[in-house]
Amino acid sequence: SGVDYGGSLMVRASLLAALGRNSEAVRIAEAVSAERLRRTPSDLRNVRASIMYFRYASGDVPGVQQLLSEVRRDSASVQDADLLGETIILGDMLLAYQEGRYNDAIASFERQSRKDRPVRSSYLYAQCCLKAGELEKAVSQLEFRTRYLDDAVAVSPYEGIRCIYLLGVAYEQSGWKDRAAEQYKKFLDIWEDADPGIEEVADARARLTKLSS
């Protein structure tokens, strides 16, 4: 169907972005977006949140701003503007994070109802909370995501698994070293030897070694 088309391609795009191959990730996401719109012209939400995220990861902040403007325009022209609300909030969060306005990004995320919060936005929210010293909020959101990990991974595989890693970081910064080590082990057990070169995998190994010494 138009909605389901390209799911495996988007997982590939996420992994390419994790390896720093962001231009490839953007190309895949834009191709999937174009094909989904061809199949289902009414699918305005599409995968533009992913395109926005990959553009941000590649350093293309003007590209994020341009796409965010397009989504705002579309939101004003559709009956159910909430369909595009999560993409707009993600764009606002990315720009706030890039500018170091972590509390603004946190506020944008918290304006959403819990059921409407995408996994990718949850991960970014937790990152902002750690930057802002809001450890309790980071732990709460990441515990929620990892408690329902199967659901998170089904929707957003790479970000879902990364929530385990980031929960370890949040526990470590909170002084809960045993809990942190447990999360790093869980993350590494899931990842095993797949896709070497991903930053979080190397960092989790280093952190676990340090905690175990």
mmCIF file with all atom_site columns, C-alpha atoms in Angstrom:
data_model
loop_
_atom_site.group_PDB
_atom_site.id
_atom_site.type_symbol
_atom_site.label_atom_id
_atom_site.label_alt_id
_atom_site.label_comp_id
_atom_site.label_asym_id
_atom_site.label_entity_id
_atom_site.label_seq_id
_atom_site.pdbx_PDB_ins_code
_atom_site.Cartn_x
_atom_site.Cartn_y
_atom_site.Cartn_z
_atom_site.occupancy
_atom_site.B_iso_or_equiv
_atom_site.pdbx_formal_charge
_atom_site.auth_seq_id
_atom_site.auth_comp_id
_atom_site.auth_asym_id
_atom_site.auth_atom_id
_atom_site.pdbx_PDB_model_num
ATOM 1   C CA . SER A 1 1   ? 0.000  0.000  0.000  1.00 0.00 ? 1   SER A CA 1
ATOM 2   C CA . GLY A 1 2   ? 1.072  3.658  -0.231 1.00 0.00 ? 2   GLY A CA 1
ATOM 3   C CA . VAL A 1 3   ? 1.460  3.945  3.529  1.00 0.00 ? 3   VAL A CA 1
ATOM 4   C CA . ASP A 1 4   ? 3.566  0.791  3.921  1.00 0.00 ? 4   ASP A CA 1
ATOM 5   C CA . TYR A 1 5   ? 5.785  1.239  0.864  1.00 0.00 ? 5   TYR A CA 1
ATOM 6   C CA . GLY A 1 6   ? 9.493  1.577  1.559  1.00 0.00 ? 6   GLY A CA 1
ATOM 7   C CA . GLY A 1 7   ? 9.623  0.477  5.202  1.00 0.00 ? 7   GLY A CA 1
ATOM 8   C CA . SER A 1 8   ? 12.763 -1.615 4.738  1.00 0.00 ? 8   SER A CA 1
ATOM 9   C CA . LEU A 1 9   ? 14.342 1.158  2.693  1.00 0.00 ? 9   LEU A CA 1
ATOM 10  C CA . MET A 1 10  ? 13.746 3.616  5.529  1.00 0.00 ? 10  MET A CA 1
ATOM 11  C CA . VAL A 1 11  ? 15.437 1.239  7.990  1.00 0.00 ? 11  VAL A CA 1
ATOM 12  C CA . ARG A 1 12  ? 18.402 1.133  5.607  1.00 0.00 ? 12  ARG A CA 1
ATOM 13  C CA . ALA A 1 13  ? 18.391 4.925  5.436  1.00 0.00 ? 13  ALA A CA 1
ATOM 14  C CA . SER A 1 14  ? 18.468 5.150  9.238  1.00 0.00 ? 14  SER A CA 1
ATOM 15  C CA . LEU A 1 15  ? 21.473 2.829  9.409  1.00 0.00 ? 15  LEU A CA 1
ATOM 16  C CA . LEU A 1 16  ? 23.287 4.768  6.686  1.00 0.00 ? 16  LEU A CA 1
ATOM 17  C CA . ALA A 1 17  ? 22.695 7.968  8.664  1.00 0.00 ? 17  ALA A CA 1
ATOM 18  C CA . ALA A 1 18  ? 24.084 6.268  11.773 1.00 0.00 ? 18  ALA A CA 1
ATOM 19  C CA . LEU A 1 19  ? 27.241 5.490  9.813  1.00 0.00 ? 19  LEU A CA 1
ATOM 20  C CA . GLY A 1 20  ? 27.544 9.122  8.760  1.00 0.00 ? 20  GLY A CA 1
ATOM 21  C CA . ARG A 1 21  ? 26.391 8.474  5.205  1.00 0.00 ? 21  ARG A CA 1
ATOM 22  C CA . ASN A 1 22  ? 23.696 11.097 5.458  1.00 0.00 ? 22  ASN A CA 1
ATOM 23  C CA . SER A 1 23  ? 23.538 12.163 1.825  1.00 0.00 ? 23  SER A CA 1
ATOM 24  C CA . GLU A 1 24  ? 22.702 8.561  0.876  1.00 0.00 ? 24  GLU A CA 1
ATOM 25  C CA . ALA A 1 25  ? 20.081 8.436  3.623  1.00 0.00 ? 25  ALA A CA 1
ATOM 26  C CA . VAL A 1 26  ? 18.484 11.640 2.327  1.00 0.00 ? 26  VAL A CA 1
ATOM 27  C CA . ARG A 1 27  ? 18.378 10.303 -1.249 1.00 0.00 ? 27  ARG A CA 1
ATOM 28  C CA . ILE A 1 28  ? 16.662 7.093  -0.156 1.00 0.00 ? 28  ILE A CA 1
ATOM 29  C CA . ALA A 1 29  ? 14.140 8.927  2.033  1.00 0.00 ? 29  ALA A CA 1
ATOM 30  C CA . GLU A 1 30  ? 13.320 11.441 -0.716 1.00 0.00 ? 30  GLU A CA 1
ATOM 31  C CA . ALA A 1 31  ? 12.824 8.616  -3.242 1.00 0.00 ? 31  ALA A CA 1
ATOM 32  C CA . VAL A 1 32  ? 10.506 6.768  -0.839 1.00 0.00 ? 32  VAL A CA 1
ATOM 33  C CA . SER A 1 33  ? 8.623  10.008 -0.164 1.00 0.00 ? 33  SER A CA 1
ATOM 34  C CA . ALA A 1 34  ? 8.112  10.670 -3.877 1.00 0.00 ? 34  ALA A CA 1
ATOM 35  C CA . GLU A 1 35  ? 6.873  7.119  -4.517 1.00 0.00 ? 35  GLU A CA 1
ATOM 36  C CA . ARG A 1 36  ? 4.513  7.208  -1.525 1.00 0.00 ? 36  ARG A CA 1
ATOM 37  C CA . LEU A 1 37  ? 3.015  10.473 -2.764 1.00 0.00 ? 37  LEU A CA 1
ATOM 38  C CA . ARG A 1 38  ? 2.630  8.983  -6.236 1.00 0.00 ? 38  ARG A CA 1
ATOM 39  C CA . ARG A 1 39  ? 0.765  6.025  -4.773 1.00 0.00 ? 39  ARG A CA 1
ATOM 40  C CA . THR A 1 40  ? -1.218 7.996  -2.188 1.00 0.00 ? 40  THR A CA 1
ATOM 41  C CA . PRO A 1 41  ? -1.387 11.719 -3.061 1.00 0.00 ? 41  PRO A CA 1
ATOM 42  C CA . SER A 1 42  ? -3.291 12.476 0.154  1.00 0.00 ? 42  SER A CA 1
ATOM 43  C CA . ASP A 1 43  ? -0.405 11.166 2.303  1.00 0.00 ? 43  ASP A CA 1
ATOM 44  C CA . LEU A 1 44  ? 1.035  14.601 3.095  1.00 0.00 ? 44  LEU A CA 1
ATOM 45  C CA . ARG A 1 45  ? 2.733  13.382 6.274  1.00 0.00 ? 45  ARG A CA 1
ATOM 46  C CA . ASN A 1 46  ? 4.699  10.863 4.247  1.00 0.00 ? 46  ASN A CA 1
ATOM 47  C CA . VAL A 1 47  ? 8.322  10.388 5.388  1.00 0.00 ? 47  VAL A CA 1
ATOM 48  C CA . ARG A 1 48  ? 9.222  14.058 5.565  1.00 0.00 ? 48  ARG A CA 1
ATOM 49  C CA . ALA A 1 49  ? 10.048 13.777 9.256  1.00 0.00 ? 49  ALA A CA 1
ATOM 50  C CA . SER A 1 50  ? 12.766 11.284 8.297  1.00 0.00 ? 50  SER A CA 1
ATOM 51  C CA . ILE A 1 51  ? 14.038 13.488 5.475  1.00 0.00 ? 51  ILE A CA 1
ATOM 52  C CA . MET A 1 52  ? 14.182 16.396 7.902  1.00 0.00 ? 52  MET A CA 1
ATOM 53  C CA . TYR A 1 53  ? 16.102 14.302 10.433 1.00 0.00 ? 53  TYR A CA 1
ATOM 54  C CA . PHE A 1 54  ? 18.625 13.061 7.857  1.00 0.00 ? 54  PHE A CA 1
ATOM 55  C CA . ARG A 1 55  ? 19.148 16.556 6.474  1.00 0.00 ? 55  ARG A CA 1
ATOM 56  C CA . TYR A 1 56  ? 19.858 17.763 9.986  1.00 0.00 ? 56  TYR A CA 1
ATOM 57  C CA . ALA A 1 57  ? 22.337 14.936 10.575 1.00 0.00 ? 57  ALA A CA 1
ATOM 58  C CA . SER A 1 58  ? 24.158 15.882 7.370  1.00 0.00 ? 58  SER A CA 1
ATOM 59  C CA . GLY A 1 59  ? 24.492 19.493 8.555  1.00 0.00 ? 59  GLY A CA 1
ATOM 60  C CA . ASP A 1 60  ? 21.913 20.810 6.096  1.00 0.00 ? 60  ASP A CA 1
ATOM 61  C CA . VAL A 1 61  ? 20.154 23.167 8.497  1.00 0.00 ? 61  VAL A CA 1
ATOM 62  C CA . PRO A 1 62  ? 18.775 25.368 5.663  1.00 0.00 ? 62  PRO A CA 1
ATOM 63  C CA . GLY A 1 63  ? 17.271 22.190 4.193  1.00 0.00 ? 63  GLY A CA 1
ATOM 64  C CA . VAL A 1 64  ? 15.546 21.495 7.504  1.00 0.00 ? 64  VAL A CA 1
ATOM 65  C CA . GLN A 1 65  ? 14.207 25.055 7.616  1.00 0.00 ? 65  GLN A CA 1
ATOM 66  C CA . GLN A 1 66  ? 12.925 24.809 4.040  1.00 0.00 ? 66  GLN A CA 1
ATOM 67  C CA . LEU A 1 67  ? 11.169 21.500 4.630  1.00 0.00 ? 67  LEU A CA 1
ATOM 68  C CA . LEU A 1 68  ? 9.694  22.753 7.902  1.00 0.00 ? 68  LEU A CA 1
ATOM 69  C CA . SER A 1 69  ? 8.238  25.759 6.034  1.00 0.00 ? 69  SER A CA 1
ATOM 70  C CA . GLU A 1 70  ? 6.690  23.413 3.453  1.00 0.00 ? 70  GLU A CA 1
ATOM 71  C CA . VAL A 1 71  ? 5.136  21.249 6.159  1.00 0.00 ? 71  VAL A CA 1
ATOM 72  C CA . ARG A 1 72  ? 3.725  24.327 7.934  1.00 0.00 ? 72  ARG A CA 1
ATOM 73  C CA . ARG A 1 73  ? 2.203  25.438 4.626  1.00 0.00 ? 73  ARG A CA 1
ATOM 74  C CA . ASP A 1 74  ? 0.618  22.039 4.055  1.00 0.00 ? 74  ASP A CA 1
ATOM 75  C CA . SER A 1 75  ? -0.642 21.966 7.627  1.00 0.00 ? 75  SER A CA 1
ATOM 76  C CA . ALA A 1 76  ? -2.551 25.180 7.011  1.00 0.00 ? 76  ALA A CA 1
ATOM 77  C CA . SER A 1 77  ? -4.244 23.691 3.931  1.00 0.00 ? 77  SER A CA 1
ATOM 78  C CA . VAL A 1 78  ? -5.498 20.371 5.325  1.00 0.00 ? 78  VAL A CA 1
ATOM 79  C CA . GLN A 1 79  ? -8.518 19.723 7.492  1.00 0.00 ? 79  GLN A CA 1
ATOM 80  C CA . ASP A 1 80  ? -6.682 17.564 10.030 1.00 0.00 ? 80  ASP A CA 1
ATOM 81  C CA . ALA A 1 81  ? -3.582 19.640 10.819 1.00 0.00 ? 81  ALA A CA 1
ATOM 82  C CA . ASP A 1 82  ? -2.629 17.226 13.605 1.00 0.00 ? 82  ASP A CA 1
ATOM 83  C CA . LEU A 1 83  ? -1.469 14.798 10.905 1.00 0.00 ? 83  LEU A CA 1
ATOM 84  C CA . LEU A 1 84  ? 1.523  17.067 10.336 1.00 0.00 ? 84  LEU A CA 1
ATOM 85  C CA . GLY A 1 85  ? 1.918  18.280 13.910 1.00 0.00 ? 85  GLY A CA 1
ATOM 86  C CA . GLU A 1 86  ? 4.524  15.699 14.894 1.00 0.00 ? 86  GLU A CA 1
ATOM 87  C CA . THR A 1 87  ? 6.689  16.599 11.881 1.00 0.00 ? 87  THR A CA 1
ATOM 88  C CA . ILE A 1 88  ? 6.482  20.299 12.745 1.00 0.00 ? 88  ILE A CA 1
ATOM 89  C CA . ILE A 1 89  ? 7.424  19.611 16.353 1.00 0.00 ? 89  ILE A CA 1
ATOM 90  C CA . LEU A 1 90  ? 10.376 17.471 15.261 1.00 0.00 ? 90  LEU A CA 1
ATOM 91  C CA . GLY A 1 91  ? 11.576 20.309 13.017 1.00 0.00 ? 91  GLY A CA 1
ATOM 92  C CA . ASP A 1 92  ? 11.249 22.841 15.821 1.00 0.00 ? 92  ASP A CA 1
ATOM 93  C CA . MET A 1 93  ? 13.135 20.499 18.149 1.00 0.00 ? 93  MET A CA 1
ATOM 94  C CA . LEU A 1 94  ? 15.970 19.902 15.673 1.00 0.00 ? 94  LEU A CA 1
ATOM 95  C CA . LEU A 1 95  ? 16.501 23.611 15.099 1.00 0.00 ? 95  LEU A CA 1
ATOM 96  C CA . ALA A 1 96  ? 16.342 24.350 18.834 1.00 0.00 ? 96  ALA A CA 1
ATOM 97  C CA . TYR A 1 97  ? 18.847 21.566 19.555 1.00 0.00 ? 97  TYR A CA 1
ATOM 98  C CA . GLN A 1 98  ? 21.200 22.855 16.871 1.00 0.00 ? 98  GLN A CA 1
ATOM 99  C CA . GLU A 1 99  ? 21.080 26.328 18.440 1.00 0.00 ? 99  GLU A CA 1
ATOM 100 C CA . GLY A 1 100 ? 21.574 25.005 21.973 1.00 0.00 ? 100 GLY A CA 1
ATOM 101 C CA . ARG A 1 101 ? 18.020 25.941 23.022 1.00 0.00 ? 101 ARG A CA 1
ATOM 102 C CA . TYR A 1 102 ? 17.459 22.663 24.827 1.00 0.00 ? 102 TYR A CA 1
ATOM 103 C CA . ASN A 1 103 ? 14.670 23.927 27.078 1.00 0.00 ? 103 ASN A CA 1
ATOM 104 C CA . ASP A 1 104 ? 12.747 25.178 24.027 1.00 0.00 ? 104 ASP A CA 1
ATOM 105 C CA . ALA A 1 105 ? 13.087 21.752 22.406 1.00 0.00 ? 105 ALA A CA 1
ATOM 106 C CA . ILE A 1 106 ? 11.897 20.105 25.620 1.00 0.00 ? 106 ILE A CA 1
ATOM 107 C CA . ALA A 1 107 ? 8.868  22.421 25.744 1.00 0.00 ? 107 ALA A CA 1
ATOM 108 C CA . SER A 1 108 ? 7.977  21.632 22.098 1.00 0.00 ? 108 SER A CA 1
ATOM 109 C CA . PHE A 1 109 ? 8.012  17.906 22.799 1.00 0.00 ? 109 PHE A CA 1
ATOM 110 C CA . GLU A 1 110 ? 5.978  18.213 25.974 1.00 0.00 ? 110 GLU A CA 1
ATOM 111 C CA . ARG A 1 111 ? 3.198  20.030 24.111 1.00 0.00 ? 111 ARG A CA 1
ATOM 112 C CA . GLN A 1 112 ? 2.362  16.738 22.387 1.00 0.00 ? 112 GLN A CA 1
ATOM 113 C CA . SER A 1 113 ? 0.092  14.203 23.975 1.00 0.00 ? 113 SER A CA 1
ATOM 114 C CA . ARG A 1 114 ? 1.970  11.078 25.024 1.00 0.00 ? 114 ARG A CA 1
ATOM 115 C CA . LYS A 1 115 ? 0.323  8.864  22.402 1.00 0.00 ? 115 LYS A CA 1
ATOM 116 C CA . ASP A 1 116 ? 1.423  11.186 19.583 1.00 0.00 ? 116 ASP A CA 1
ATOM 117 C CA . ARG A 1 117 ? 5.127  11.286 20.464 1.00 0.00 ? 117 ARG A CA 1
ATOM 118 C CA . PRO A 1 118 ? 7.225  9.526  17.796 1.00 0.00 ? 118 PRO A CA 1
ATOM 119 C CA . VAL A 1 119 ? 10.204 7.408  18.874 1.00 0.00 ? 119 VAL A CA 1
ATOM 120 C CA . ARG A 1 120 ? 12.673 9.663  17.060 1.00 0.00 ? 120 ARG A CA 1
ATOM 121 C CA . SER A 1 121 ? 11.334 12.732 18.880 1.00 0.00 ? 121 SER A CA 1
ATOM 122 C CA . SER A 1 122 ? 11.496 10.836 22.188 1.00 0.00 ? 122 SER A CA 1
ATOM 123 C CA . TYR A 1 123 ? 15.177 10.113 21.624 1.00 0.00 ? 123 TYR A CA 1
ATOM 124 C CA . LEU A 1 124 ? 15.904 13.740 20.738 1.00 0.00 ? 124 LEU A CA 1
ATOM 125 C CA . TYR A 1 125 ? 13.901 14.867 23.764 1.00 0.00 ? 125 TYR A CA 1
ATOM 126 C CA . ALA A 1 126 ? 15.999 12.668 26.040 1.00 0.00 ? 126 ALA A CA 1
ATOM 127 C CA . GLN A 1 127 ? 19.180 14.058 24.488 1.00 0.00 ? 127 GLN A CA 1
ATOM 128 C CA . CYS A 1 128 ? 17.942 17.592 25.190 1.00 0.00 ? 128 CYS A CA 1
ATOM 129 C CA . CYS A 1 129 ? 17.062 16.664 28.760 1.00 0.00 ? 129 CYS A CA 1
ATOM 130 C CA . LEU A 1 130 ? 20.576 15.313 29.337 1.00 0.00 ? 130 LEU A CA 1
ATOM 131 C CA . LYS A 1 131 ? 22.079 18.500 27.884 1.00 0.00 ? 131 LYS A CA 1
ATOM 132 C CA . ALA A 1 132 ? 19.816 20.621 30.102 1.00 0.00 ? 132 ALA A CA 1
ATOM 133 C CA . GLY A 1 133 ? 20.519 18.581 33.240 1.00 0.00 ? 133 GLY A CA 1
ATOM 134 C CA . GLU A 1 134 ? 16.938 17.286 33.376 1.00 0.00 ? 134 GLU A CA 1
ATOM 135 C CA . LEU A 1 135 ? 18.010 13.761 34.283 1.00 0.00 ? 135 LEU A CA 1
ATOM 136 C CA . GLU A 1 136 ? 14.695 12.702 35.801 1.00 0.00 ? 136 GLU A CA 1
ATOM 137 C CA . LYS A 1 137 ? 12.806 13.623 32.630 1.00 0.00 ? 137 LYS A CA 1
ATOM 138 C CA . ALA A 1 138 ? 15.341 11.823 30.441 1.00 0.00 ? 138 ALA A CA 1
ATOM 139 C CA . VAL A 1 139 ? 15.157 8.661  32.549 1.00 0.00 ? 139 VAL A CA 1
ATOM 140 C CA . SER A 1 140 ? 11.346 8.726  32.646 1.00 0.00 ? 140 SER A CA 1
ATOM 141 C CA . GLN A 1 141 ? 10.965 9.047  28.865 1.00 0.00 ? 141 GLN A CA 1
ATOM 142 C CA . LEU A 1 142 ? 13.604 6.428  28.068 1.00 0.00 ? 142 LEU A CA 1
ATOM 143 C CA . GLU A 1 143 ? 12.232 3.962  30.605 1.00 0.00 ? 143 GLU A CA 1
ATOM 144 C CA . PHE A 1 144 ? 8.828  4.382  28.982 1.00 0.00 ? 144 PHE A CA 1
ATOM 145 C CA . ARG A 1 145 ? 10.268 3.688  25.527 1.00 0.00 ? 145 ARG A CA 1
ATOM 146 C CA . THR A 1 146 ? 12.325 0.688  26.615 1.00 0.00 ? 146 THR A CA 1
ATOM 147 C CA . ARG A 1 147 ? 9.410  -0.739 28.616 1.00 0.00 ? 147 ARG A CA 1
ATOM 148 C CA . TYR A 1 148 ? 7.538  -1.010 25.316 1.00 0.00 ? 148 TYR A CA 1
ATOM 149 C CA . LEU A 1 149 ? 10.628 -1.711 23.230 1.00 0.00 ? 149 LEU A CA 1
ATOM 150 C CA . ASP A 1 150 ? 8.946  -4.028 20.738 1.00 0.00 ? 150 ASP A CA 1
ATOM 151 C CA . ASP A 1 151 ? 6.491  -1.278 19.827 1.00 0.00 ? 151 ASP A CA 1
ATOM 152 C CA . ALA A 1 152 ? 9.268  1.305  19.518 1.00 0.00 ? 152 ALA A CA 1
ATOM 153 C CA . VAL A 1 153 ? 11.431 -0.949 17.346 1.00 0.00 ? 153 VAL A CA 1
ATOM 154 C CA . ALA A 1 154 ? 8.483  -1.857 15.116 1.00 0.00 ? 154 ALA A CA 1
ATOM 155 C CA . VAL A 1 155 ? 7.908  1.825  14.344 1.00 0.00 ? 155 VAL A CA 1
ATOM 156 C CA . SER A 1 156 ? 11.486 3.086  14.328 1.00 0.00 ? 156 SER A CA 1
ATOM 157 C CA . PRO A 1 157 ? 14.024 0.239  14.652 1.00 0.00 ? 157 PRO A CA 1
ATOM 158 C CA . TYR A 1 158 ? 17.279 2.163  14.913 1.00 0.00 ? 158 TYR A CA 1
ATOM 159 C CA . GLU A 1 159 ? 16.024 4.870  17.268 1.00 0.00 ? 159 GLU A CA 1
ATOM 160 C CA . GLY A 1 160 ? 14.135 2.310  19.337 1.00 0.00 ? 160 GLY A CA 1
ATOM 161 C CA . ILE A 1 161 ? 17.277 0.306  20.043 1.00 0.00 ? 161 ILE A CA 1
ATOM 162 C CA . ARG A 1 162 ? 19.306 3.465  20.652 1.00 0.00 ? 162 ARG A CA 1
ATOM 163 C CA . CYS A 1 163 ? 16.913 4.310  23.500 1.00 0.00 ? 163 CYS A CA 1
ATOM 164 C CA . ILE A 1 164 ? 18.503 1.442  25.439 1.00 0.00 ? 164 ILE A CA 1
ATOM 165 C CA . TYR A 1 165 ? 21.954 2.976  24.983 1.00 0.00 ? 165 TYR A CA 1
ATOM 166 C CA . LEU A 1 166 ? 20.788 6.450  25.956 1.00 0.00 ? 166 LEU A CA 1
ATOM 167 C CA . LEU A 1 167 ? 19.013 5.097  29.038 1.00 0.00 ? 167 LEU A CA 1
ATOM 168 C CA . GLY A 1 168 ? 22.388 3.711  30.078 1.00 0.00 ? 168 GLY A CA 1
ATOM 169 C CA . VAL A 1 169 ? 23.895 7.170  29.669 1.00 0.00 ? 169 VAL A CA 1
ATOM 170 C CA . ALA A 1 170 ? 21.055 8.714  31.689 1.00 0.00 ? 170 ALA A CA 1
ATOM 171 C CA . TYR A 1 171 ? 21.515 6.153  34.463 1.00 0.00 ? 171 TYR A CA 1
ATOM 172 C CA . GLU A 1 172 ? 25.267 6.728  34.477 1.00 0.00 ? 172 GLU A CA 1
ATOM 173 C CA . GLN A 1 173 ? 24.875 10.502 34.726 1.00 0.00 ? 173 GLN A CA 1
ATOM 174 C CA . SER A 1 174 ? 22.393 9.919  37.565 1.00 0.00 ? 174 SER A CA 1
ATOM 175 C CA . GLY A 1 175 ? 25.023 7.898  39.438 1.00 0.00 ? 175 GLY A CA 1
ATOM 176 C CA . TRP A 1 176 ? 23.292 4.531  38.962 1.00 0.00 ? 176 TRP A CA 1
ATOM 177 C CA . LYS A 1 177 ? 26.284 2.627  37.618 1.00 0.00 ? 177 LYS A CA 1
ATOM 178 C CA . ASP A 1 178 ? 24.876 -0.893 37.926 1.00 0.00 ? 178 ASP A CA 1
ATOM 179 C CA . ARG A 1 179 ? 21.730 0.090  36.043 1.00 0.00 ? 179 ARG A CA 1
ATOM 180 C CA . ALA A 1 180 ? 23.840 1.835  33.416 1.00 0.00 ? 180 ALA A CA 1
ATOM 181 C CA . ALA A 1 181 ? 26.040 -1.220 32.893 1.00 0.00 ? 181 ALA A CA 1
ATOM 182 C CA . GLU A 1 182 ? 22.941 -3.398 32.500 1.00 0.00 ? 182 GLU A CA 1
ATOM 183 C CA . GLN A 1 183 ? 21.591 -1.172 29.725 1.00 0.00 ? 183 GLN A CA 1
ATOM 184 C CA . TYR A 1 184 ? 24.932 -1.027 27.893 1.00 0.00 ? 184 TYR A CA 1
ATOM 185 C CA . LYS A 1 185 ? 25.144 -4.836 27.987 1.00 0.00 ? 185 LYS A CA 1
ATOM 186 C CA . LYS A 1 186 ? 21.587 -5.141 26.703 1.00 0.00 ? 186 LYS A CA 1
ATOM 187 C CA . PHE A 1 187 ? 22.263 -2.669 23.894 1.00 0.00 ? 187 PHE A CA 1
ATOM 188 C CA . LEU A 1 188 ? 25.462 -4.441 22.843 1.00 0.00 ? 188 LEU A CA 1
ATOM 189 C CA . ASP A 1 189 ? 23.829 -7.881 23.025 1.00 0.00 ? 189 ASP A CA 1
ATOM 190 C CA . ILE A 1 190 ? 21.111 -6.707 20.644 1.00 0.00 ? 190 ILE A CA 1
ATOM 191 C CA . TRP A 1 191 ? 23.543 -5.017 18.295 1.00 0.00 ? 191 TRP A CA 1
ATOM 192 C CA . GLU A 1 192 ? 26.216 -7.728 18.426 1.00 0.00 ? 192 GLU A CA 1
ATOM 193 C CA . ASP A 1 193 ? 28.604 -7.270 15.471 1.00 0.00 ? 193 ASP A CA 1
ATOM 194 C CA . ALA A 1 194 ? 26.128 -5.708 13.070 1.00 0.00 ? 194 ALA A CA 1
ATOM 195 C CA . ASP A 1 195 ? 27.004 -2.454 11.321 1.00 0.00 ? 195 ASP A CA 1
ATOM 196 C CA . PRO A 1 196 ? 30.436 -1.758 12.865 1.00 0.00 ? 196 PRO A CA 1
ATOM 197 C CA . GLY A 1 197 ? 31.387 1.901  12.992 1.00 0.00 ? 197 GLY A CA 1
ATOM 198 C CA . ILE A 1 198 ? 28.211 3.215  14.616 1.00 0.00 ? 198 ILE A CA 1
ATOM 199 C CA . GLU A 1 199 ? 29.195 5.758  17.250 1.00 0.00 ? 199 GLU A CA 1
ATOM 200 C CA . GLU A 1 200 ? 26.843 4.574  19.995 1.00 0.00 ? 200 GLU A CA 1
ATOM 201 C CA . VAL A 1 201 ? 28.150 1.004  19.796 1.00 0.00 ? 201 VAL A CA 1
ATOM 202 C CA . ALA A 1 202 ? 31.754 2.072  20.330 1.00 0.00 ? 202 ALA A CA 1
ATOM 203 C CA . ASP A 1 203 ? 30.725 4.463  23.107 1.00 0.00 ? 203 ASP A CA 1
ATOM 204 C CA . ALA A 1 204 ? 28.642 1.830  24.895 1.00 0.00 ? 204 ALA A CA 1
ATOM 205 C CA . ARG A 1 205 ? 31.585 -0.590 24.839 1.00 0.00 ? 205 ARG A CA 1
ATOM 206 C CA . ALA A 1 206 ? 33.926 2.077  26.203 1.00 0.00 ? 206 ALA A CA 1
ATOM 207 C CA . ARG A 1 207 ? 31.492 3.090  28.927 1.00 0.00 ? 207 ARG A CA 1
ATOM 208 C CA . LEU A 1 208 ? 30.857 -0.520 29.937 1.00 0.00 ? 208 LEU A CA 1
ATOM 209 C CA . THR A 1 209 ? 34.600 -1.223 30.119 1.00 0.00 ? 209 THR A CA 1
ATOM 210 C CA . LYS A 1 210 ? 35.089 1.815  32.324 1.00 0.00 ? 210 LYS A CA 1
ATOM 211 C CA . LEU A 1 211 ? 32.224 0.841  34.638 1.00 0.00 ? 211 LEU A CA 1
ATOM 212 C CA . SER A 1 212 ? 33.541 -2.714 34.893 1.00 0.00 ? 212 SER A CA 1
ATOM 213 C CA . SER A 1 213 ? 37.126 -1.728 35.771 1.00 0.00 ? 213 SER A CA 1
#
